[in-house]
Amino acid sequence: NGSQVLPLEKPVIDWIWPVPARIAQIEHNDTHSWDWTPSKAFYPMMEALVDPQRKYPKRTLFQELSASEIIQSYSDTIARYWDEGKNIVFGTEAMDMIIKLPEGPRMTRNISQNILPESVDPSQVTVVVMYRTPKISHLVSMWHQNCNRDIDPKFFEWITTTKNTLGPIDSLGMISLFLEQTNWSIAVVDLAGLKKEGWDSSHFVACEILGEKCDGKVVNGLESSDAMTVNVRSNKRPPNVPNITLEKMDAVLMDFDCNYISLIENPDARLKVYYPSGLEKIMDRCKREVLTSDGYPKTRDKMRQTLTTIALEHGKLE
């Protein structure tokens, strides 16, 4: 704490990660329960967008700046780089607030109206959404993220009591929301297909979406081993449920995505899906087995209830 946050002398790629200096310094020096890194730099922006009047008493940033001032700080920083002719890229795991919270549509519009510069044409904006399979591994990862201490609930206890809306699993719902609320382009990256083709996800985004110069499937100036994977929880705490529970839960999670079959089968011109092998398998399953029975969960709340029922039916491992 008290140390200075300094920018890199020369970025490897020709894109700017537009972190407001004052926000970075305050967050860096705060006594969080987590280690602040630039990858977390846009979390405060999303929190401020949820409710301009909301306070976060344990966060120094929200004591020193109002939510409106935080939003303005991001807006000013992005506009400055944009006016200099720089390419802008930003992202955060907190972007899933858009699909988790009822304020999501308004937050999305506010990014367009209050964060991005007025001179940005919607055609210049591309949102990248990762589609992850197997679906059950994503659910287990969510549990690890929410319960990462030994004293936290085990998987059975978590899934049968959680009030989590399971928004992060709803990648297709987020895509649908972006298409409804904006005129931006959407790039969907199927991680299963990406891995099958030998891509690292960070190099893929840089090479194929940001348009950086690459040697094969690696950004020029980097080695394939230079890719950094963050926010992945190690499997030190396996789920305390039998395999049959996980298999049935995976089927329910896939069933839920059948709600978006028209999104994939009749895509908007602004939507592009990369390496859709995992997604295509699920949609094929929807047509063959799921949509004909009409027994799939229509909402995330119903999906969560079904997951709880499955867990209770088969019990837990001691």
Coordinates of N, CA and C in Angstrom, one line a residue, residues 150-304:
D150 N -12.2 -22.8 2.7 CA -12.6 -24.1 3.3 C -13.8 -24.0 4.2
I151 N -14.0 -22.8 4.8 CA -15.2 -22.7 5.7 C -16.5 -22.4 4.9
D152 N -16.4 -22.1 3.6 CA -17.5 -21.8 2.8 C -18.3 -23.0 2.5
P153 N -19.6 -22.8 2.1 CA -20.4 -24.0 1.8 C -19.8 -24.9 0.7
K154 N -20.0 -26.2 0.9 CA -19.6 -27.2 -0.2 C -20.7 -27.1 -1.3
F155 N -20.4 -27.8 -2.4 CA -21.2 -27.6 -3.6 C -22.7 -27.9 -3.3
F156 N -22.9 -29.1 -2.7 CA -24.3 -29.5 -2.4 C -25.0 -28.4 -1.6
E157 N -24.4 -27.9 -0.5 CA -25.0 -26.9 0.3 C -25.2 -25.6 -0.4
W158 N -24.3 -25.3 -1.3 CA -24.4 -24.0 -2.1 C -25.5 -24.1 -3.1
I159 N -25.6 -25.1 -3.9 CA -26.6 -25.2 -5.0 C -28.0 -25.4 -4.4
T160 N -28.1 -25.9 -3.2 CA -29.5 -26.1 -2.6 C -30.0 -24.9 -1.8
T161 N -29.1 -23.9 -1.6 CA -29.5 -22.7 -0.8 C -29.2 -21.4 -1.5
T162 N -28.4 -21.4 -2.6 CA -28.0 -20.1 -3.1 C -29.1 -19.3 -3.7
K163 N -29.0 -18.0 -3.6 CA -29.9 -17.0 -4.2 C -29.3 -16.5 -5.5
N164 N -28.1 -17.0 -5.9 CA -27.4 -16.6 -7.1 C -28.3 -16.8 -8.3
T165 N -28.4 -15.7 -9.1 CA -29.3 -15.8 -10.3 C -28.7 -16.6 -11.4
L166 N -27.4 -17.1 -11.3 CA -26.7 -17.9 -12.3 C -26.6 -17.2 -13.6
G167 N -26.5 -15.9 -13.5 CA -26.3 -15.0 -14.7 C -25.1 -15.4 -15.5
P168 N -23.9 -15.6 -14.9 CA -22.7 -15.9 -15.7 C -22.8 -17.0 -16.6
I169 N -23.7 -18.0 -16.3 CA -23.9 -19.1 -17.2 C -24.7 -18.8 -18.4
D170 N -25.5 -17.7 -18.3 CA -26.4 -17.3 -19.4 C -25.7 -16.4 -20.4
S171 N -24.7 -17.0 -21.1 CA -23.9 -16.2 -22.1 C -24.9 -15.8 -23.3
L172 N -25.7 -16.7 -23.7 CA -26.6 -16.4 -24.8 C -27.6 -15.4 -24.4
G173 N -28.0 -15.3 -23.2 CA -28.9 -14.3 -22.7 C -28.3 -12.9 -22.8
M174 N -27.0 -12.9 -22.4 CA -26.2 -11.6 -22.5 C -26.1 -11.2 -24.0
I175 N -25.9 -12.1 -24.9 CA -25.8 -11.8 -26.3 C -27.1 -11.2 -26.8
S176 N -28.2 -11.8 -26.4 CA -29.5 -11.4 -26.8 C -29.8 -9.9 -26.3
L177 N -29.4 -9.7 -25.0 CA -29.6 -8.4 -24.4 C -28.8 -7.3 -25.2
F178 N -27.5 -7.6 -25.5 CA -26.7 -6.6 -26.3 C -27.3 -6.3 -27.7
L179 N -27.9 -7.4 -28.3 CA -28.5 -7.2 -29.6 C -29.7 -6.3 -29.5
E180 N -30.5 -6.5 -28.4 CA -31.7 -5.7 -28.2 C -31.4 -4.2 -27.8
Q181 N -30.4 -4.0 -27.0 CA -30.2 -2.7 -26.4 C -29.2 -1.8 -27.1
T182 N -28.4 -2.4 -28.1 CA -27.4 -1.6 -28.7 C -27.4 -2.0 -30.2
N183 N -26.6 -1.2 -31.0 CA -26.3 -1.5 -32.4 C -24.9 -2.0 -32.6
W184 N -24.3 -2.5 -31.5 CA -23.0 -3.0 -31.6 C -22.9 -4.4 -32.3
S185 N -21.7 -4.7 -32.8 CA -21.4 -6.1 -33.3 C -21.1 -7.0 -32.1
I186 N -21.4 -8.2 -32.2 CA -21.2 -9.2 -31.2 C -20.4 -10.4 -31.7
A187 N -19.3 -10.7 -31.1 CA -18.4 -11.8 -31.4 C -18.6 -12.9 -30.4
V188 N -19.1 -14.0 -30.7 CA -19.2 -15.2 -29.8 C -18.1 -16.1 -30.0
V189 N -17.3 -16.4 -29.0 CA -16.2 -17.3 -29.1 C -16.5 -18.6 -28.4
D190 N -16.7 -19.7 -29.1 CA -17.0 -21.0 -28.5 C -15.6 -21.6 -28.0
L191 N -15.4 -21.6 -26.7 CA -14.1 -22.0 -26.2 C -13.8 -23.5 -26.4
A192 N -14.8 -24.3 -26.5 CA -14.5 -25.7 -26.9 C -13.9 -25.8 -28.3
G193 N -14.6 -25.2 -29.2 CA -14.1 -25.2 -30.6 C -12.7 -24.5 -30.7
L194 N -12.5 -23.4 -30.0 CA -11.3 -22.7 -30.0 C -10.1 -23.6 -29.5
K195 N -10.4 -24.3 -28.4 CA -9.3 -25.2 -27.9 C -9.0 -26.3 -28.9
K196 N -10.1 -26.8 -29.5 CA -9.9 -27.9 -30.5 C -9.0 -27.5 -31.7
E197 N -9.1 -26.2 -32.0 CA -8.3 -25.7 -33.1 C -6.9 -25.2 -32.7
G198 N -6.6 -25.4 -31.4 CA -5.2 -25.1 -31.0 C -5.0 -23.6 -30.6
W199 N -6.1 -22.9 -30.4 CA -5.9 -21.4 -30.0 C -5.9 -21.3 -28.5
D200 N -5.1 -20.3 -28.1 CA -5.3 -19.7 -26.7 C -6.2 -18.6 -26.9
S201 N -7.2 -18.4 -25.9 CA -8.2 -17.4 -26.1 C -7.7 -16.0 -26.2
S202 N -6.7 -15.7 -25.4 CA -6.2 -14.3 -25.4 C -5.5 -14.0 -26.7
H203 N -4.7 -14.9 -27.2 CA -4.1 -14.7 -28.5 C -5.1 -14.6 -29.7
F204 N -6.2 -15.5 -29.5 CA -7.2 -15.4 -30.6 C -7.9 -14.1 -30.6
V205 N -8.3 -13.5 -29.5 CA -8.9 -12.2 -29.4 C -8.0 -11.2 -30.1
A206 N -6.7 -11.2 -29.7 CA -5.8 -10.2 -30.2 C -5.6 -10.4 -31.7
C207 N -5.5 -11.6 -32.2 CA -5.2 -11.8 -33.6 C -6.4 -11.6 -34.5
E208 N -7.5 -12.3 -34.1 CA -8.7 -12.4 -35.0 C -9.7 -11.3 -34.8
I209 N -9.8 -10.7 -33.6 CA -10.8 -9.7 -33.4 C -10.2 -8.3 -33.3
L210 N -9.1 -8.2 -32.6 CA -8.4 -6.9 -32.5 C -7.6 -6.6 -33.7
G211 N -7.3 -7.6 -34.5 CA -6.6 -7.4 -35.7 C -5.1 -7.2 -35.6
E212 N -4.5 -7.7 -34.5 CA -3.1 -7.5 -34.4 C -2.3 -8.4 -35.3
K213 N -1.0 -8.1 -35.6 CA -0.2 -8.9 -36.4 C 0.3 -10.1 -35.6
C214 N 0.1 -11.3 -36.2 CA 0.4 -12.5 -35.5 C 1.2 -13.4 -36.4
D215 N 1.9 -14.3 -35.8 CA 2.6 -15.4 -36.5 C 1.9 -16.7 -36.2
G216 N 1.1 -17.1 -37.2 CA 0.2 -18.2 -36.9 C -0.8 -17.9 -35.9
K217 N -0.8 -18.5 -34.7 CA -1.8 -18.3 -33.7 C -1.2 -17.6 -32.5
V218 N -0.1 -16.9 -32.7 CA 0.6 -16.2 -31.6 C 0.8 -14.7 -32.0
V219 N 0.5 -13.8 -31.1 CA 0.8 -12.4 -31.3 C 2.3 -12.2 -31.6
N220 N 2.6 -11.4 -32.6 CA 4.0 -11.1 -32.8 C 4.7 -10.4 -31.6
G221 N 5.8 -10.9 -31.2 CA 6.5 -10.4 -30.1 C 6.3 -11.1 -28.8
L222 N 5.4 -12.1 -28.9 CA 5.0 -12.9 -27.7 C 5.3 -14.4 -28.1
E223 N 5.4 -15.2 -27.0 CA 5.4 -16.6 -27.2 C 4.0 -17.2 -26.8
S224 N 3.7 -18.4 -27.3 CA 2.4 -18.9 -26.9 C 2.2 -19.1 -25.4
S225 N 3.3 -19.3 -24.7 CA 3.3 -19.5 -23.3 C 3.1 -18.2 -22.6
D226 N 3.2 -17.0 -23.3 CA 3.0 -15.7 -22.6 C 1.5 -15.4 -22.4
A227 N 0.6 -16.2 -22.9 CA -0.8 -16.0 -22.6 C -1.1 -16.2 -21.2
M228 N -1.9 -15.3 -20.6 CA -2.2 -15.3 -19.2 C -3.6 -15.7 -19.0
T229 N -3.8 -16.8 -18.2 CA -5.2 -17.2 -17.8 C -5.4 -16.7 -16.4
V230 N -6.5 -15.9 -16.2 CA -6.8 -15.4 -14.9 C -8.2 -15.8 -14.5
N231 N -8.5 -15.7 -13.1 CA -9.8 -16.0 -12.6 C -10.3 -17.4 -12.8
V232 N -9.3 -18.3 -12.8 CA -9.6 -19.7 -12.9 C -9.4 -20.4 -11.5
R233 N -10.4 -21.0 -11.0 CA -10.2 -21.6 -9.7 C -9.7 -23.1 -9.8
S234 N -8.7 -23.4 -9.0 CA -8.2 -24.8 -9.1 C -9.2 -25.7 -8.4
N235 N -9.2 -26.9 -8.8 CA -10.1 -27.9 -8.4 C -9.7 -28.6 -7.1
K236 N -9.4 -27.8 -6.1 CA -9.0 -28.3 -4.8 C -10.2 -28.9 -4.0
R237 N -11.4 -28.3 -4.3 CA -12.6 -28.8 -3.6 C -13.6 -29.3 -4.7
P238 N -13.5 -30.6 -4.9 CA -14.4 -31.2 -5.9 C -15.8 -31.2 -5.3
P239 N -16.8 -31.1 -6.2 CA -18.2 -31.1 -5.7 C -18.6 -32.3 -4.9
N240 N -19.2 -32.1 -3.8 CA -19.6 -33.2 -2.9 C -20.9 -33.9 -3.3
V241 N -21.0 -34.2 -4.6 CA -22.2 -34.8 -5.1 C -21.8 -36.0 -6.0
P242 N -22.6 -37.0 -6.2 CA -22.3 -38.1 -7.1 C -22.3 -37.6 -8.6
N243 N -21.6 -38.4 -9.4 CA -21.5 -38.1 -10.8 C -22.8 -38.0 -11.5
I244 N -23.8 -38.8 -11.1 CA -25.1 -38.7 -11.7 C -25.7 -37.4 -11.5
T245 N -25.5 -36.7 -10.4 CA -26.0 -35.4 -10.2 C -25.4 -34.4 -11.2
L246 N -24.1 -34.5 -11.3 CA -23.4 -33.6 -12.3 C -23.9 -33.8 -13.7
E247 N -24.1 -35.0 -14.1 CA -24.6 -35.3 -15.4 C -25.9 -34.8 -15.7
K248 N -26.8 -35.0 -14.7 CA -28.2 -34.5 -14.9 C -28.2 -32.9 -14.9
M249 N -27.4 -32.3 -14.0 CA -27.3 -30.9 -14.0 C -26.8 -30.3 -15.3
D250 N -25.8 -31.0 -15.9 CA -25.3 -30.5 -17.2 C -26.4 -30.6 -18.2
A251 N -27.2 -31.6 -18.2 CA -28.3 -31.7 -19.2 C -29.3 -30.5 -19.0
V252 N -29.6 -30.2 -17.8 CA -30.5 -29.1 -17.5 C -29.9 -27.7 -18.0
L253 N -28.6 -27.6 -17.8 CA -28.0 -26.3 -18.2 C -28.0 -26.2 -19.7
M254 N -27.7 -27.3 -20.4 CA -27.8 -27.3 -21.9 C -29.2 -27.1 -22.3
D255 N -30.2 -27.7 -21.6 CA -31.6 -27.5 -22.0 C -32.0 -26.0 -22.0
F256 N -31.5 -25.3 -20.9 CA -31.9 -23.9 -20.8 C -31.4 -23.1 -22.0
D257 N -30.3 -23.4 -22.6 CA -29.8 -22.7 -23.8 C -30.7 -22.9 -25.0
C258 N -31.5 -23.9 -25.0 CA -32.5 -24.1 -26.1 C -33.4 -22.9 -26.2
N259 N -33.6 -22.1 -25.2 CA -34.4 -20.9 -25.3 C -33.9 -20.0 -26.3
Y260 N -32.6 -20.1 -26.7 CA -32.0 -19.1 -27.6 C -31.7 -19.7 -29.0
I261 N -32.4 -20.8 -29.3 CA -32.1 -21.5 -30.6 C -32.3 -20.6 -31.8
S262 N -33.3 -19.7 -31.8 CA -33.5 -18.8 -32.9 C -32.4 -17.8 -33.0
L263 N -31.7 -17.4 -31.9 CA -30.6 -16.5 -31.9 C -29.4 -17.1 -32.7
I264 N -29.3 -18.4 -32.6 CA -28.2 -19.1 -33.3 C -28.6 -19.6 -34.7
E265 N -29.8 -20.1 -34.8 CA -30.2 -20.6 -36.1 C -30.5 -19.5 -37.1
N266 N -31.0 -18.4 -36.6 CA -31.4 -17.3 -37.5 C -30.6 -16.0 -37.0
P267 N -29.3 -16.0 -37.1 CA -28.5 -14.9 -36.4 C -28.7 -13.6 -37.0
D268 N -28.6 -12.6 -36.1 CA -28.6 -11.2 -36.6 C -27.3 -10.9 -37.4
A269 N -27.4 -10.0 -38.3 CA -26.2 -9.7 -39.1 C -25.1 -9.2 -38.3
R270 N -25.3 -8.7 -37.1 CA -24.3 -8.2 -36.3 C -23.6 -9.2 -35.4
L271 N -24.1 -10.5 -35.5 CA -23.6 -11.6 -34.7 C -22.7 -12.5 -35.5
K272 N -21.5 -12.8 -34.9 CA -20.6 -13.7 -35.6 C -20.1 -14.7 -34.5
V273 N -20.2 -16.0 -34.9 CA -19.8 -17.0 -33.9 C -18.5 -17.7 -34.5
Y274 N -17.5 -17.8 -33.6 CA -16.3 -18.4 -34.0 C -16.2 -19.8 -33.4
Y275 N -15.8 -20.7 -34.3 CA -15.6 -22.1 -33.9 C -16.7 -22.7 -33.1
P276 N -17.9 -22.8 -33.6 CA -19.1 -23.1 -32.8 C -19.3 -24.6 -32.6
S277 N -18.3 -25.4 -32.4 CA -18.5 -26.8 -32.3 C -19.4 -27.2 -31.1
G278 N -19.0 -26.6 -29.9 CA -19.7 -26.9 -28.7 C -21.1 -26.4 -28.8
L279 N -21.3 -25.2 -29.3 CA -22.6 -24.6 -29.4 C -23.5 -25.3 -30.4
E280 N -22.9 -25.8 -31.5 CA -23.7 -26.5 -32.5 C -24.2 -27.8 -31.9
K281 N -23.4 -28.5 -31.1 CA -23.8 -29.8 -30.5 C -25.0 -29.6 -29.6
I282 N -25.0 -28.5 -28.8 CA -26.1 -28.2 -27.9 C -27.3 -27.9 -28.7
M283 N -27.2 -27.1 -29.8 CA -28.4 -26.7 -30.6 C -29.0 -27.9 -31.3
D284 N -28.1 -28.8 -31.8 CA -28.6 -30.0 -32.4 C -29.3 -30.8 -31.4
R285 N -28.8 -30.9 -30.2 CA -29.5 -31.7 -29.2 C -30.9 -31.0 -28.9
C286 N -30.9 -29.7 -28.9 CA -32.2 -29.0 -28.6 C -33.2 -29.4 -29.7
K287 N -32.9 -29.5 -30.9 CA -33.8 -29.8 -32.0 C -34.2 -31.3 -31.9
R288 N -33.3 -32.2 -31.6 CA -33.6 -33.6 -31.6 C -34.3 -34.1 -30.3
E289 N -34.0 -33.5 -29.2 CA -34.5 -34.1 -27.9 C -35.3 -33.2 -27.0
V290 N -35.0 -31.9 -27.1 CA -35.5 -31.0 -26.0 C -36.7 -30.2 -26.5
L291 N -36.7 -29.5 -27.6 CA -37.8 -28.7 -28.0 C -39.0 -29.4 -28.3
T292 N -38.9 -30.7 -28.7 CA -40.1 -31.5 -29.0 C -40.9 -31.8 -27.7
S293 N -40.3 -31.8 -26.6 CA -41.0 -32.2 -25.3 C -41.5 -31.0 -24.6
D294 N -40.9 -29.8 -24.8 CA -41.3 -28.6 -24.1 C -41.1 -28.7 -22.6
G295 N -40.2 -29.5 -22.2 CA -39.9 -29.7 -20.7 C -38.7 -29.0 -20.2
Y296 N -38.1 -28.1 -21.0 CA -36.9 -27.4 -20.6 C -37.3 -26.2 -19.8
P297 N -36.3 -25.7 -18.9 CA -36.6 -24.5 -18.1 C -36.6 -23.3 -18.9
K298 N -37.6 -22.5 -18.8 CA -37.8 -21.3 -19.6 C -37.1 -20.1 -18.9
T299 N -36.8 -20.1 -17.7 CA -36.2 -19.0 -16.9 C -35.0 -19.5 -16.1
R300 N -34.1 -18.6 -15.7 CA -33.0 -19.0 -14.9 C -33.5 -19.5 -13.5
D301 N -34.5 -18.8 -13.0 CA -35.1 -19.2 -11.7 C -35.6 -20.6 -11.7
K302 N -36.3 -21.0 -12.8 CA -36.8 -22.4 -12.9 C -35.6 -23.3 -13.1
M303 N -34.6 -22.9 -13.8 CA -33.4 -23.7 -14.0 C -32.7 -24.0 -12.6
R304 N -32.6 -23.0 -11.8 CA -32.0 -23.1 -10.5 C -32.8 -24.0 -9.6

